[in-house]
Coordinates of C-alpha atoms and ligand atoms in Angstrom, one line a residue:
X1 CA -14.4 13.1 -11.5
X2 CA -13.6 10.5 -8.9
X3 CA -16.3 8.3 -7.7
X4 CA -19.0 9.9 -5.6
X5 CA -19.6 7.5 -2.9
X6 CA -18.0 4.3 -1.6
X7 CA -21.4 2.0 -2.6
X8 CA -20.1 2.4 -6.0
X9 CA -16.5 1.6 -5.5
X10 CA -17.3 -1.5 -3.1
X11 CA -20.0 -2.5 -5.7
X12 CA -18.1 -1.9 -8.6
X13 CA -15.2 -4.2 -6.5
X14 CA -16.7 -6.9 -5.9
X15 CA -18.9 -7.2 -9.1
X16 CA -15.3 -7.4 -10.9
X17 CA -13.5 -9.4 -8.6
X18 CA -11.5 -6.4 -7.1
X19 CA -12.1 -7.3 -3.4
X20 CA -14.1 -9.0 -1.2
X21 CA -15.3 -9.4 2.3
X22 CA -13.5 -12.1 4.0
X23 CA -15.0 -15.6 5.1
X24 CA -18.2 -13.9 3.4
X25 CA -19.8 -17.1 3.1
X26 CA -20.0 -17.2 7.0
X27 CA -21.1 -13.8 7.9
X28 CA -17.7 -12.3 7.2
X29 CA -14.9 -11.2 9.1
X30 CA -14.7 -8.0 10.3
X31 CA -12.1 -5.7 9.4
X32 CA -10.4 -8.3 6.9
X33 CA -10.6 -8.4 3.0
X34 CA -9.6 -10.6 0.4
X35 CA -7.9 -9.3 -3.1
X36 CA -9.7 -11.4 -5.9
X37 CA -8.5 -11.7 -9.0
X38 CA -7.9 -8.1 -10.5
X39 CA -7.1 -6.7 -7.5
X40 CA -4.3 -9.1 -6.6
X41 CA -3.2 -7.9 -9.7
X42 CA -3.4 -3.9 -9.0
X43 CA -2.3 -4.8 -5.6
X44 CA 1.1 -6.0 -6.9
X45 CA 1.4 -3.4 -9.6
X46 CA 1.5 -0.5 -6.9
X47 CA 4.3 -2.7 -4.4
X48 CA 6.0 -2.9 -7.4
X49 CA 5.7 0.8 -8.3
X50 CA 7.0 1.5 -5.0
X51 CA 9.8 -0.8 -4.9
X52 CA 10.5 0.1 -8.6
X53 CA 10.9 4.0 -7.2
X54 CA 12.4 3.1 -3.6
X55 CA 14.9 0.8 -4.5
X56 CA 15.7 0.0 -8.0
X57 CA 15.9 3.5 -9.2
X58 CA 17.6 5.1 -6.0
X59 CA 20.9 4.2 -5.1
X60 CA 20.8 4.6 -1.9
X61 CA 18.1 2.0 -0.4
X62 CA 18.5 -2.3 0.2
X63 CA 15.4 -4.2 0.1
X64 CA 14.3 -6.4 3.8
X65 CA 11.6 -9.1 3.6
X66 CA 11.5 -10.3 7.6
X67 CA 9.1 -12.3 9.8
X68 CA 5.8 -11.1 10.8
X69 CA 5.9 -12.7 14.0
X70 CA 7.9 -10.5 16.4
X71 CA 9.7 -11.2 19.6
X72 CA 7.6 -9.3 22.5
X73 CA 11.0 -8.2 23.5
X74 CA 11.4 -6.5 20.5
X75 CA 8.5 -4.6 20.8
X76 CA 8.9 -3.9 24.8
X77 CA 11.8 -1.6 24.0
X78 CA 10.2 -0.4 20.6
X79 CA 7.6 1.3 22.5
X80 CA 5.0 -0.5 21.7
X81 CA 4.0 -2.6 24.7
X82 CA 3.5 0.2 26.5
X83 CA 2.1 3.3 24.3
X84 CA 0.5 1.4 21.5
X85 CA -3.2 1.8 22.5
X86 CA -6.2 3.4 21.1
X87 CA -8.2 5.3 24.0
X88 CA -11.7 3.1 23.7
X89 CA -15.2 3.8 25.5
X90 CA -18.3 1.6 25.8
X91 CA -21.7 2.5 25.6
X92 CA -23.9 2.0 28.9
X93 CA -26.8 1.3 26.6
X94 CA -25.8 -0.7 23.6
X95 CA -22.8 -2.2 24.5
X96 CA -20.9 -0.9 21.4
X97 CA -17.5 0.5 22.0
X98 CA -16.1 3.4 20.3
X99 CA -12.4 5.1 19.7
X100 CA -13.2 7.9 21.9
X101 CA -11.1 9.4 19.4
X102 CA -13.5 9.7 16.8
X103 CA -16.3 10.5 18.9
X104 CA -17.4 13.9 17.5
X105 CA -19.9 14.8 20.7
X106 CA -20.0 12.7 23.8
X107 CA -22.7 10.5 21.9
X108 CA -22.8 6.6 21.4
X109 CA -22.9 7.0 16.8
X110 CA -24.8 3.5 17.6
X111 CA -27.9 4.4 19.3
X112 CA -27.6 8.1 20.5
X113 CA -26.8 8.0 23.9
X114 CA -24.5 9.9 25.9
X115 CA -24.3 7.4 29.1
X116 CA -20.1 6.4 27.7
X117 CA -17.5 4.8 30.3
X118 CA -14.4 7.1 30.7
X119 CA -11.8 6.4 27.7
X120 CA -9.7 3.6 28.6
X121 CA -6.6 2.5 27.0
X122 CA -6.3 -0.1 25.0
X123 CA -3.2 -2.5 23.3
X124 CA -4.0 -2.7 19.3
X125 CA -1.5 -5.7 18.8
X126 CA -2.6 -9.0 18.5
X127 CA -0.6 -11.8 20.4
X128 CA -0.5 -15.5 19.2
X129 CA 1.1 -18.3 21.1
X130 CA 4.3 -19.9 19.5
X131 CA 5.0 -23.2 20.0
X132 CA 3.2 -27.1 21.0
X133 CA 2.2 -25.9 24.7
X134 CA -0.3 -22.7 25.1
X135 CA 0.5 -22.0 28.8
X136 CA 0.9 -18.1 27.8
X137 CA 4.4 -17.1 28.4
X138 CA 5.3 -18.6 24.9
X139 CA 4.0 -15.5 22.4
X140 CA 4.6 -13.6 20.0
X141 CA 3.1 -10.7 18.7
X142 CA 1.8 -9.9 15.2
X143 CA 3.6 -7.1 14.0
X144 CA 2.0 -3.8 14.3
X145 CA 4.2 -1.9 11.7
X146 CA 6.7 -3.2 9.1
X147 CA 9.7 -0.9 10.6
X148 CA 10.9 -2.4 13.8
X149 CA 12.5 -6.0 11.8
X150 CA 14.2 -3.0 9.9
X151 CA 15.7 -1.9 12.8
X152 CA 16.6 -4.7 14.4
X153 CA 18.3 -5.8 10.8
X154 CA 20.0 -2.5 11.1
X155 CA 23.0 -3.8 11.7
X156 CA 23.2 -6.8 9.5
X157 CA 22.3 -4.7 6.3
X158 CA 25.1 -2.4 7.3
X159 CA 27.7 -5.3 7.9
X160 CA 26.7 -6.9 4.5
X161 CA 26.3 -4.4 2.3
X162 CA 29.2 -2.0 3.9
X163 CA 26.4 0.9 3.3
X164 CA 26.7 4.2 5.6
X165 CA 24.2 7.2 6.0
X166 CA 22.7 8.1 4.4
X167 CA 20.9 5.3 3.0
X168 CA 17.4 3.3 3.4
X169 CA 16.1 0.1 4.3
X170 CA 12.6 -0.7 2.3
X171 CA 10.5 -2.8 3.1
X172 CA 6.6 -4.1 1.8
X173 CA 4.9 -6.5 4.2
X174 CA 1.4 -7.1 6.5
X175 CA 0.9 -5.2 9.2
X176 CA -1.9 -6.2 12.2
X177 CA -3.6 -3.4 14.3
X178 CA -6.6 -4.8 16.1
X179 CA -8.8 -1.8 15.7
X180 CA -11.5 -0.8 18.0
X181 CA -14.1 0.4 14.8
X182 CA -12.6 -0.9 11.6
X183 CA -14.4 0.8 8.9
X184 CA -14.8 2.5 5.4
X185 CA -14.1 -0.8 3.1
X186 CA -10.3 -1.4 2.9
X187 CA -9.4 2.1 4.4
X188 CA -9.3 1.1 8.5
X189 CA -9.0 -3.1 8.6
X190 CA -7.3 -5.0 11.1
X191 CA -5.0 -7.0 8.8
X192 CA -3.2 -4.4 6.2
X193 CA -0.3 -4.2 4.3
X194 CA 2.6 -1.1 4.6
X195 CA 5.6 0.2 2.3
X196 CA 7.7 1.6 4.6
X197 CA 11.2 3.0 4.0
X198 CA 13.5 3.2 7.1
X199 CA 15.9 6.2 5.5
X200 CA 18.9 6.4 8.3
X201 CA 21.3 10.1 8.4
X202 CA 23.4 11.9 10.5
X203 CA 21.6 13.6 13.1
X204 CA 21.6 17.7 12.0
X205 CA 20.5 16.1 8.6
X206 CA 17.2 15.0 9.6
X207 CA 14.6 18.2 8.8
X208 CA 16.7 18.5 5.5
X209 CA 15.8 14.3 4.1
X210 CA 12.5 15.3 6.0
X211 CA 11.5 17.6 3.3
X212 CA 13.2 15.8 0.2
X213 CA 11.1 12.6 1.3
X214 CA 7.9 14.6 1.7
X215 CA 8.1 16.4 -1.9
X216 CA 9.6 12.6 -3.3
X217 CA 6.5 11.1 -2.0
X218 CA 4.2 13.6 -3.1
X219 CA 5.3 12.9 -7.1
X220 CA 5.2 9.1 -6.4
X221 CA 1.3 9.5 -5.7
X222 CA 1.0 11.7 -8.1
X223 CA 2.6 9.2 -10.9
X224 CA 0.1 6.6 -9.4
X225 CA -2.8 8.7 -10.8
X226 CA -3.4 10.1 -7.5
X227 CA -2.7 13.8 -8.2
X228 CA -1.6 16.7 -5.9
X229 CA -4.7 18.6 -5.5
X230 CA -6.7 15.3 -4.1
X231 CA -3.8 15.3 -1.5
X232 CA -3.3 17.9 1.6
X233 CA -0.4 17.7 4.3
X234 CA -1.3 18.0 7.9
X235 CA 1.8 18.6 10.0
X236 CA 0.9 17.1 13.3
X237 CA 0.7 19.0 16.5
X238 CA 2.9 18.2 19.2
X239 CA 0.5 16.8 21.1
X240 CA -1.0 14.0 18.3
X241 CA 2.5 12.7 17.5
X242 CA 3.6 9.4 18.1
X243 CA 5.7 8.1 20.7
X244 CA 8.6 7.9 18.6
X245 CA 8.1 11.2 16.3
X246 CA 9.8 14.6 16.4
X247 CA 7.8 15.5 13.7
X248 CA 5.3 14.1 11.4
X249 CA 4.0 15.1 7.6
X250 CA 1.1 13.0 7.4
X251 CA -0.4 12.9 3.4
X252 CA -4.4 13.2 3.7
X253 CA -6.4 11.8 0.8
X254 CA -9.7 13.0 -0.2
X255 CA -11.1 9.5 0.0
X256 CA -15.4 9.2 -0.4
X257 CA -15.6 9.2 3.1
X258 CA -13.6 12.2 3.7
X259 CA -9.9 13.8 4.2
X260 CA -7.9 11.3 5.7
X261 CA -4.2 10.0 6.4
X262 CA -2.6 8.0 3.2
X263 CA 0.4 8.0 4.3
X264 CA 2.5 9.2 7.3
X265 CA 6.3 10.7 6.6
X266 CA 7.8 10.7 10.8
X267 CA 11.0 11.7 11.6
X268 CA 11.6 9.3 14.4
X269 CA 14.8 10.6 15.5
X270 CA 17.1 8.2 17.4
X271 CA 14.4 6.7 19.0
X272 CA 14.2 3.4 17.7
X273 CA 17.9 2.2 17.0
X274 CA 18.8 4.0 20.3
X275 CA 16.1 1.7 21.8
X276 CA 17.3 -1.5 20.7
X277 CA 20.8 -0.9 21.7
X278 CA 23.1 -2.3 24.4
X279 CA 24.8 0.4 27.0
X280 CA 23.1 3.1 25.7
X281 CA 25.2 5.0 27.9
X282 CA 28.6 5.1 26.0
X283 CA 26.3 6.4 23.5
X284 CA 25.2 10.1 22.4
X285 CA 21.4 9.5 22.2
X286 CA 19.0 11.9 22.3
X287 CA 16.2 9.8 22.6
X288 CA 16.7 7.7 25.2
X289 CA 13.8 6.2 26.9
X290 CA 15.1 3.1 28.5
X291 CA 18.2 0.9 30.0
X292 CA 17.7 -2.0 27.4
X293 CA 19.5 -5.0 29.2
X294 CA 18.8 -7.8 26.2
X295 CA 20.0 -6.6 22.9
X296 CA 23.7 -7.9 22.4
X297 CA 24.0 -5.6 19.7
X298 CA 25.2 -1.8 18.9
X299 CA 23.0 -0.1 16.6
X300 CA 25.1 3.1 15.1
X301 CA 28.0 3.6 12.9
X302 CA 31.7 4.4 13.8
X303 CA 33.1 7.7 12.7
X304 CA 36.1 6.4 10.9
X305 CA 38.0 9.5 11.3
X306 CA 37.6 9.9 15.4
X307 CA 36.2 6.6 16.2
X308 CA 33.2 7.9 17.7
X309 CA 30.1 6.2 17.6
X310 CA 26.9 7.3 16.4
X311 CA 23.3 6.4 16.1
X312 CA 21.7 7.6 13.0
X313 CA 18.4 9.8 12.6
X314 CA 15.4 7.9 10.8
X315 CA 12.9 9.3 8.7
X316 CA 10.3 6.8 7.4
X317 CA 7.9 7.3 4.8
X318 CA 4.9 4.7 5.8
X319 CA 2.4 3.9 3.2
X320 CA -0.5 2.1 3.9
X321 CA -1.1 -0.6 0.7
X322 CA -4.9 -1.1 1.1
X323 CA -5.4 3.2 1.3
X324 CA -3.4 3.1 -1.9
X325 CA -5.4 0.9 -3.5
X326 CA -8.3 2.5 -2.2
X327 CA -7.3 6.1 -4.1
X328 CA -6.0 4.9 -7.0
X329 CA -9.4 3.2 -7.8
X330 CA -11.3 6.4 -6.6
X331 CA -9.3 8.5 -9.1
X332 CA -9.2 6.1 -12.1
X333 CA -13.5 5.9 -11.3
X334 CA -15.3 7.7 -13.8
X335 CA -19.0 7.4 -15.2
X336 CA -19.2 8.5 -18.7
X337 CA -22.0 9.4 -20.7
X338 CA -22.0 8.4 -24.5
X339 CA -23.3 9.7 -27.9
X340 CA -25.9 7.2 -28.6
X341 CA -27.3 8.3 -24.6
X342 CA -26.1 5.0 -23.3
X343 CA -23.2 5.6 -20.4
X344 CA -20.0 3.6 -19.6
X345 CA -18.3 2.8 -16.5
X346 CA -14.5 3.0 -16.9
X347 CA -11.4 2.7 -14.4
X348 CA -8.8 5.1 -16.1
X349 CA -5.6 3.3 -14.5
X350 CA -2.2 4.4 -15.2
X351 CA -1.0 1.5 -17.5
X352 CA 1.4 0.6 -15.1
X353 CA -1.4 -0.5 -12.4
X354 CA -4.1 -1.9 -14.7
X355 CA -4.7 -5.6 -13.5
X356 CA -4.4 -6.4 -17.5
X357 CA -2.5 -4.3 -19.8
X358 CA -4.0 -5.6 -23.1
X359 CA -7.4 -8.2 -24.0
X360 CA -6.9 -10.4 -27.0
X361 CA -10.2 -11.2 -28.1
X362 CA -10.8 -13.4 -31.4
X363 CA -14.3 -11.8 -33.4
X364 CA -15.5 -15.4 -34.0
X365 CA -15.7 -17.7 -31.2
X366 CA -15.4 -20.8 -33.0
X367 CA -13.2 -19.9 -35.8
X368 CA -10.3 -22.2 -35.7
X369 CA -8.0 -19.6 -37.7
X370 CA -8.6 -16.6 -35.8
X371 CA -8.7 -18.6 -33.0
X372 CA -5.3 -20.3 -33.4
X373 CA -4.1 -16.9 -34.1
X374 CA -5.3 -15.1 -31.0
X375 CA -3.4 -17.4 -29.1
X376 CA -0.5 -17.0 -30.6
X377 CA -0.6 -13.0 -30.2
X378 CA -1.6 -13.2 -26.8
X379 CA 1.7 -15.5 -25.7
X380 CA 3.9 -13.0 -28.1
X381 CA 2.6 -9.9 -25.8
X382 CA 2.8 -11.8 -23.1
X383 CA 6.3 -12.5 -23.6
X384 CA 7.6 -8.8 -23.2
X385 CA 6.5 -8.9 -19.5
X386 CA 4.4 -6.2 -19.3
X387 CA 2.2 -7.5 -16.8
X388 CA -1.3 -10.2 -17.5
X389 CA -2.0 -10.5 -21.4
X390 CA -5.8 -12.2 -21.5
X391 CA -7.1 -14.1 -24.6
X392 CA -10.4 -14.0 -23.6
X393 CA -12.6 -16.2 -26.3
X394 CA -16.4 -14.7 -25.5
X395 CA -17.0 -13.9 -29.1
X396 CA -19.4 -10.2 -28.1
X397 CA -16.5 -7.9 -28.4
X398 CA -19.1 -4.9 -27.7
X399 CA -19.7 -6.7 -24.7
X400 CA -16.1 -7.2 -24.1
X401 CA -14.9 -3.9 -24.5
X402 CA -17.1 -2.6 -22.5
X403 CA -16.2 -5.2 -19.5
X404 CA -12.1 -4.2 -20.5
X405 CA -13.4 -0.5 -19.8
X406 CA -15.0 -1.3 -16.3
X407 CA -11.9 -2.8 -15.3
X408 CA -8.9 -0.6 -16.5
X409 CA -7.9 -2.5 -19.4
X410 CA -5.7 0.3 -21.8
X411 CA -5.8 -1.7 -24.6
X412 CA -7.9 -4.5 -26.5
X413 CA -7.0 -6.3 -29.7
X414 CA -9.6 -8.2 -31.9
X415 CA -8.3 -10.7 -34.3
X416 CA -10.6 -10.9 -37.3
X417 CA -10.9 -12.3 -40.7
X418 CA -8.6 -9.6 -42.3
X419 CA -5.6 -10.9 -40.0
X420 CA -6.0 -14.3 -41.0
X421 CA -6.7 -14.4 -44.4
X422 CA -5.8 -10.8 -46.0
X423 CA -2.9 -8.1 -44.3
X424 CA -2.3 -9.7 -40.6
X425 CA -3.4 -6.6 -39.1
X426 CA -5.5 -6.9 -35.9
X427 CA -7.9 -3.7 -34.5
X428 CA -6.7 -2.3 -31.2
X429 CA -8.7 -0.2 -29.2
X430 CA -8.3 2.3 -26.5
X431 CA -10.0 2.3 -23.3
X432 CA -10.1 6.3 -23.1
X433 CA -10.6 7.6 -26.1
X434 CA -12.5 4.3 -27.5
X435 CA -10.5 5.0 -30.9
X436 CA -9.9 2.1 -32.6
X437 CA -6.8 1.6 -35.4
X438 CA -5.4 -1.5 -37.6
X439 CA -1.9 -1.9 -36.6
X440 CA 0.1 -5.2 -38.5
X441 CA 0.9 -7.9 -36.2
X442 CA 4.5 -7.5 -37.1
X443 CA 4.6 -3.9 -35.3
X444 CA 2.5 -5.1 -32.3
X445 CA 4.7 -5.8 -29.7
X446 CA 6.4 -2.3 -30.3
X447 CA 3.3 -0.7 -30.8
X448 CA 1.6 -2.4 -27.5
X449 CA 5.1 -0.9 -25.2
X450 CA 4.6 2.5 -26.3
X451 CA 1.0 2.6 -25.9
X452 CA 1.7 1.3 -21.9
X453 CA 4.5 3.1 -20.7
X454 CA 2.9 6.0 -19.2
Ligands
LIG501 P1 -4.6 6.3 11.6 O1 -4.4 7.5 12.4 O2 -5.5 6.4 10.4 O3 -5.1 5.1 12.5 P2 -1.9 5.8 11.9 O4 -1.3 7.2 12.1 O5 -2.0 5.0 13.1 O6 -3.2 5.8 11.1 P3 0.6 4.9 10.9 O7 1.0 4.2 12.2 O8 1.3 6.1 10.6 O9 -1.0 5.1 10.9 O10 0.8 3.8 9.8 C1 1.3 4.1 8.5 C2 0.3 3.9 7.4 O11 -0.2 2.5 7.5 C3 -0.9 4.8 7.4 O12 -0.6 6.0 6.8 C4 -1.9 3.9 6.7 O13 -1.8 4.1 5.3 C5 -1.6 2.5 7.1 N1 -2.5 2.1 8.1 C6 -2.4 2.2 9.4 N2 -3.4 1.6 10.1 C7 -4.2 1.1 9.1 C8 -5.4 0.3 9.2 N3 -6.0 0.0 10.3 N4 -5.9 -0.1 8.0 C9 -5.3 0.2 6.8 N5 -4.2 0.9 6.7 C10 -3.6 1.3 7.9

């Protein structure tokens, strides 16, 4: 069963060096969290599950790294300066403010009272001044969403890589929302990370991709460990949608706290390229909002046959990084209890997220032999590029296992006397079934990529 509450996940986070609250030594900031050193590593893992799945094994989709800082320009016509807001009400009483959103009665969830300001709407993007003189018309803002430096790329990843729709732009990168309540550990936080994929196609192709990205993304969370019947898709009313959206999927997790959005899969139509283009008017665009007067640049692709111009649909699979982390731990989470009436706490990763694939602990911590030996095993496995190999020289393997277990480690090998001085086998144990078997050093490296490729 997945973990219960989020006291145990945050507990069992921080105790392993998972995450923790940032500046905590001052009193913390709030709505920011910093990735120690096993969940940088299951951090990576799932980008590089995505990117693995978005790019590498489509086809069809280029890779985009681009600057977080963005041009207010940019995100004038993207929308944003105008509609990106939260509505937000104070409390009379206590002074705490609240998405009035999320308000479930009229009532202040600080202290109870219903004297509340009418909503009011607020702008979630943070602006920083760029440059030597702060005299505020020198900004920029901190991106709110990964996608609009893919649009605004649009056209030099068409130009160099001569691709036409349909095809996708992916891109993994921070995101900055300053939210009104951030809350529920990593889940709502004011500094995040996305994977979003900008998928361009002909308009009248649109609700077709729409569906094929929705069922795609569905069996990528489900080969993260996070399985179809935690998940439920909300289509979102016409009313909820955003600015930009014809239609949304949204993927809800069953996280501790409740049913809530993972992921969001818009089709954003025209919208945004359309936006961002010069003399929209020569142009067929269904979405157009605005005259835009600074882009020098024609977002669309010319019909080669008739010479036509057109700008593509967009649908865009958003992932949030920090919720995936956050439901991939709350799956793996389990509390076993054992024969002897002791229990274990173990994080059932897929092997392709666990923060270290394999332990290499020596029995006797100051053996020189199985010592020296250890060593050598662990920079042999670490040599296939699986991920993090750790020797780890403790000399309690109970006590090691047992820690391997609590953090997702699939496999652990003990070096012993027999391996040095009798058959160079070594014992490898398994996190799940706690089955150990004597495999010969000569057969480990095979042995170790079976066991991990899930
Ligand atoms: P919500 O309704 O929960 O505020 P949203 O609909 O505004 O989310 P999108 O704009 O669709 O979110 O962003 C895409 C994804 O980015 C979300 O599905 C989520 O995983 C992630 N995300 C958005 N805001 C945050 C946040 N404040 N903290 C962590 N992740 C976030």
């Amino acid at each position: 069963m997945p973990a219960s509450t989020m006291e145990e996940l945050v507990a069992l986070a921080k105790r392993r060096g998972f995450i923790f609250q940032s500046s905590e030594i001052y009193g913390g900031l709030q709505g920011m969290y910093d990735y120690g050193p096993l969940g940088v590593e299951l951090k990576n893992n799932l980008k590089a599950a995505w990117w693995r799945a978005m790019v590498y094994e489509r086809d069809d989709v280029e890779g985009l790294d681009a600057a977080i800082l963005t041009l207010p320009t940019t995100l004038r016509y993207s929308g944003h300066e105008a509609t990106f807001t939260d509505p937000l009400v104070d409390c009379r009483n206590c002074k705490a403010r609240w998405r009035a959103d999320h308000l479930t009665d009229a009532k202040c969830p600080g202290c109870g009272s219903t004297d509340l300001t009418e909503p009011r709407d607020f702008n979630l993007m943070f602006k920083t001044s760029v440059g030597p003189v702060d005299d505020g018309t020198s900004f920029a803002y901190l991106r709110p969403e990964t996608a609009q430096a893919i649009f605004t790329n649009f056209k030099n990843v068409l130009d160099s890589t001569s691709r036409r729709p349909p095809f996708g732009i992916a891109q993994i990168g921070k995101a900055f929302r300053n939210e009104i309540t951030p809350r529920n550990f990593i889940f709502r936080v004011r500094e995040f990370e996305q994977m979003e994929l900008e998928f361009f196609v002909p308009p009248g192709d649109d609700e077709g991709w729409h569906e094929h990205w929705v069922e795609a993304r569905l069996d990528w969370w489900e080969a993260q460990g996070v399985p179809r019947s935690s998940l439920e898709l909300y289509h979102v009313p016409a009313d909820e949608l955003a600015h930009y959206s014809k239609a949304t999927v949204d993927v809800m997790y069953r996280f501790p706290h409740g049913v809530e959005e993972l992921e969001g899969i818009a089709n954003r139509t025209d919208f945004d390229l359309g936006s961002h283009t010069k003399n929209q008017d020569e142009l067929n665009i269904s979405a157009k909002v605005t005259n835009n007067t600074h882009s020098n640049a024609r977002l669309a692709v010319q019909d080669l046959q008739n010479k036509t111009w057109q700008v593509p649909y967009v649908i865009e699979p958003s992932a949030g990084v920090d919720r995936g982390v956050l439901a991939v731990l709350n799956e793996a989470y389990r509390v076993e209890q054992l024969d002897n009436g002791g229990e274990r706490t173990v994080l059932a990763f897929k092997p392709h997220l666990a923060p270290i694939k394999v332990a290499v602990l020596p029995l006797k911590k100051n053996h020189d032999g199985i010592v020296a030996r250890a060593k050598e095993i662990k920079q042999n496995l670490q040599k296939l590029g699986l991920g993090r190999i750790l020797y780890e020289n403790t000399g309690n393997i109970g006590k090691g296992y047992r820690r391997h277990d609590e953090v997702g480690t699939p496999l652990c090998v003990t070096v012993d006397f027999q391996t040095i001085e009798d058959d160079d086998t070594v014992t490898v144990r398994d996190r799940d079934t706690m089955a150990q078997e004597r495999v010969s050093v000569e057969a480990l490296a095979d042995y170790v990529r079976a066991r991990l490729a899930d």
